[in-house]
CSV table of C-alpha atoms in Angstrom, one decimal:
chain,number,residue,atom,x,y,z
A,126,MET,CA,-24.3,38.4,41.6
A,127,ASP,CA,-21.8,38.4,44.6
A,128,ALA,CA,-17.9,38.8,44.1
A,129,GLU,CA,-17.3,35.1,43.9
A,130,GLU,CA,-20.0,34.6,41.2
A,131,LYS,CA,-18.3,37.4,39.3
A,132,ILE,CA,-14.9,35.7,39.5
A,133,LYS,CA,-16.4,32.4,38.4
A,134,GLU,CA,-18.2,34.0,35.6
A,135,ALA,CA,-15.0,35.6,34.4
A,136,VAL,CA,-13.3,32.1,34.4
A,137,ALA,CA,-16.1,30.5,32.7
A,138,LEU,CA,-16.1,33.1,29.9
A,139,PHE,CA,-12.5,32.5,29.5
A,140,LYS,CA,-12.8,28.7,29.4
A,141,SER,CA,-15.6,28.9,26.9
A,142,GLY,CA,-13.1,30.7,24.5
A,143,TYR,CA,-13.2,34.5,25.2
A,144,ASN,CA,-9.8,36.1,25.5
A,145,CYS,CA,-8.5,37.3,28.9
A,146,ALA,CA,-9.7,40.9,28.5
A,147,GLN,CA,-13.1,39.9,27.3
A,148,SER,CA,-13.6,37.7,30.2
A,149,VAL,CA,-12.9,40.3,32.9
A,150,VAL,CA,-14.8,43.1,31.2
A,151,ALA,CA,-17.9,40.9,30.3
A,152,ALA,CA,-18.2,39.6,33.9
A,153,PHE,CA,-18.9,43.1,35.1
A,154,ALA,CA,-20.6,44.6,31.9
A,155,GLY,CA,-24.1,44.7,33.6
A,156,ASP,CA,-22.8,46.7,36.5
A,157,TYR,CA,-21.9,49.5,34.1
A,158,GLY,CA,-25.0,49.3,31.8
A,159,PHE,CA,-23.4,47.5,28.9
A,160,THR,CA,-24.5,44.2,27.3
A,161,LYS,CA,-22.3,41.3,27.3
A,162,GLU,CA,-22.1,41.8,23.4
A,163,GLN,CA,-21.0,45.4,23.9
A,164,ALA,CA,-18.4,44.5,26.6
A,165,LEU,CA,-17.1,41.6,24.4
A,166,ARG,CA,-16.7,43.9,21.5
A,167,MET,CA,-15.0,46.8,23.3
A,168,SER,CA,-12.3,44.5,24.9
A,169,ALA,CA,-11.9,42.0,21.9
A,170,SER,CA,-8.5,43.7,20.9
A,171,PHE,CA,-6.9,43.3,24.2
A,172,GLY,CA,-6.4,39.4,24.4
A,173,GLY,CA,-3.2,37.8,24.1
A,174,GLY,CA,-1.4,40.8,25.5
A,175,ILE,CA,-3.0,43.2,23.1
A,176,GLY,CA,-3.7,41.8,19.8
A,177,ARG,CA,-1.7,38.6,20.8
A,178,MET,CA,1.5,40.6,20.8
A,179,ARG,CA,2.2,39.4,24.2
A,180,LEU,CA,2.6,43.0,25.8
A,181,THR,CA,0.4,44.1,28.7
A,182,CYS,CA,-1.7,41.1,30.0
A,183,GLY,CA,-5.4,41.2,28.5
A,184,ALA,CA,-6.7,40.3,32.0
A,185,ALA,CA,-4.9,43.5,33.2
A,186,CYS,CA,-6.1,45.5,30.3
A,187,GLY,CA,-9.7,44.4,31.1
A,188,LEU,CA,-9.2,45.5,34.9
A,189,PHE,CA,-8.0,48.9,33.5
A,190,MET,CA,-11.0,49.2,31.3
A,191,LEU,CA,-13.2,48.7,34.3
A,192,ALA,CA,-11.2,51.4,36.1
A,193,GLY,CA,-12.0,53.8,33.3
A,194,LEU,CA,-15.7,52.8,33.5
A,195,GLU,CA,-15.5,53.5,37.3
A,196,LYS,CA,-13.4,56.5,37.4
A,197,GLY,CA,-12.6,57.7,33.9
A,198,ALA,CA,-12.7,61.4,33.4
A,199,VAL,CA,-15.3,62.5,30.6
A,200,ASP,CA,-14.4,66.3,30.5
A,201,ALA,CA,-11.1,67.0,28.5
A,202,ALA,CA,-10.0,69.6,30.9
A,203,ASP,CA,-10.6,67.5,34.1
A,204,ARG,CA,-7.0,67.1,35.1
A,205,ALA,CA,-7.9,65.9,38.5
A,206,GLY,CA,-10.3,63.2,37.0
A,207,LYS,CA,-7.6,62.1,34.7
A,208,GLY,CA,-5.2,62.0,37.6
A,209,ALA,CA,-7.7,59.9,39.8
A,210,ASN,CA,-8.1,57.5,37.0
A,211,TYR,CA,-4.2,57.2,36.2
A,212,ALA,CA,-3.8,56.6,40.1
A,213,LEU,CA,-6.4,54.0,40.2
A,214,VAL,CA,-4.8,52.0,37.2
A,215,GLN,CA,-1.4,52.4,38.7
A,216,ALA,CA,-2.6,51.0,41.9
A,217,LEU,CA,-4.5,48.2,40.3
A,218,ALA,CA,-1.3,47.4,38.1
A,219,GLU,CA,0.9,47.1,41.1
A,220,GLU,CA,-1.6,44.9,43.0
A,221,PHE,CA,-1.9,42.8,39.7
A,222,ARG,CA,1.8,42.7,39.5
A,223,ARG,CA,2.1,41.8,43.1
A,224,ARG,CA,0.0,38.8,42.9
A,225,ASN,CA,0.9,37.5,39.4
A,226,GLY,CA,4.6,38.6,39.2
A,227,SER,CA,4.1,40.7,36.2
A,228,ILE,CA,1.6,42.7,34.1
A,229,CYS,CA,3.3,41.4,30.8
A,230,CYS,CA,1.6,38.7,29.0
A,231,GLY,CA,4.9,37.2,27.6
A,232,GLU,CA,6.5,37.2,31.1
A,233,LEU,CA,3.4,35.7,32.7
A,234,LEU,CA,3.4,32.9,30.1
A,235,GLY,CA,7.2,32.3,30.3
A,236,LEU,CA,7.8,33.5,26.6
A,237,LYS,CA,11.2,34.9,25.8
A,238,LYS,CA,9.8,36.9,22.8
A,239,PRO,CA,6.5,37.5,21.2
A,240,GLU,CA,5.0,34.8,19.2
A,241,GLY,CA,4.3,37.0,16.2
A,242,SER,CA,1.3,35.4,14.9
A,243,PRO,CA,-2.1,36.9,14.9
A,244,VAL,CA,-3.7,33.4,15.0
A,245,PRO,CA,-5.1,32.4,18.3
A,246,GLU,CA,-4.2,29.1,19.7
A,247,ALA,CA,-6.8,26.5,19.7
A,248,ARG,CA,-8.4,26.0,23.1
A,249,THR,CA,-7.4,22.4,24.0
A,250,ALA,CA,-6.9,20.6,27.2
A,251,GLY,CA,-3.2,21.2,26.5
A,252,TYR,CA,-3.7,24.9,26.0
A,253,TYR,CA,-5.2,25.1,29.5
A,254,ALA,CA,-2.6,22.9,30.9
A,255,LYS,CA,0.3,25.0,29.9
A,256,ARG,CA,-1.2,28.5,30.3
A,257,PRO,CA,-2.1,29.9,33.7
A,258,CYS,CA,-4.4,32.5,32.0
A,259,ALA,CA,-7.7,31.2,33.7
A,260,ASP,CA,-6.0,31.8,37.2
A,261,ILE,CA,-4.9,35.2,36.0
A,262,VAL,CA,-8.4,36.0,34.7
A,263,ALA,CA,-9.6,35.0,38.2
A,264,GLU,CA,-7.1,37.0,40.0
A,265,ALA,CA,-7.9,40.2,37.9
A,266,ALA,CA,-11.7,39.7,38.6
A,267,ARG,CA,-10.8,39.2,42.4
A,268,ILE,CA,-8.9,42.3,42.5
A,269,TRP,CA,-11.7,44.4,40.9
A,270,THR,CA,-14.2,42.9,43.4
A,271,GLU,CA,-12.1,43.7,46.2
A,272,TYR,CA,-11.6,47.3,44.9
A,273,LEU,CA,-15.5,47.6,44.6
A,274,GLU,CA,-15.9,46.3,48.2
A,275,LYS,CA,-13.7,49.0,49.6
A,276,GLU,CA,-15.4,51.7,47.4
A,277,ARG,CA,-18.9,50.5,48.7
A,278,GLU,CA,-17.6,50.7,52.2
A,279,LYS,CA,-16.6,54.3,51.6
A,280,GLY,CA,-20.0,55.1,49.8
A,281,VAL,CA,-18.4,56.0,46.3
A,282,PHE,CA,-19.2,53.1,44.2
A,283,ASN,CA,-20.4,54.4,40.7
A,284,GLY,CA,-21.3,51.1,39.1
């Protein structure tokens, strides 16, 4: 699947009812040997700005989960590996912020304070009209595909 198809898949997953994090992670699950169900489960808690607390954007969290799959350290003593992962997350966060204006869900949605309810909103036409989330999901998937393309050009893609 090419980059544009991955982006479209992420948006389609979101529009079908999955949260922002699930949509981003599940679109790339096969690249890392995960089933779609595994990806949906591992990213389920990050929607709505982490458990609908409107903190870090779920699409950004999904992007950071992918960074861990790509460059996460697996040895507890691997300080260089941890540093490389953190550097990647920080670079992705900065790019996400540059393109979207924030990495904070509440800020992206124009909310003054967290909504406080764990109950997800119904996915109606009005939901999509007032929430820019589908565009943000697309942008997170686009940032990841651009990152992967640069890595492939350098010959260091792990997925």
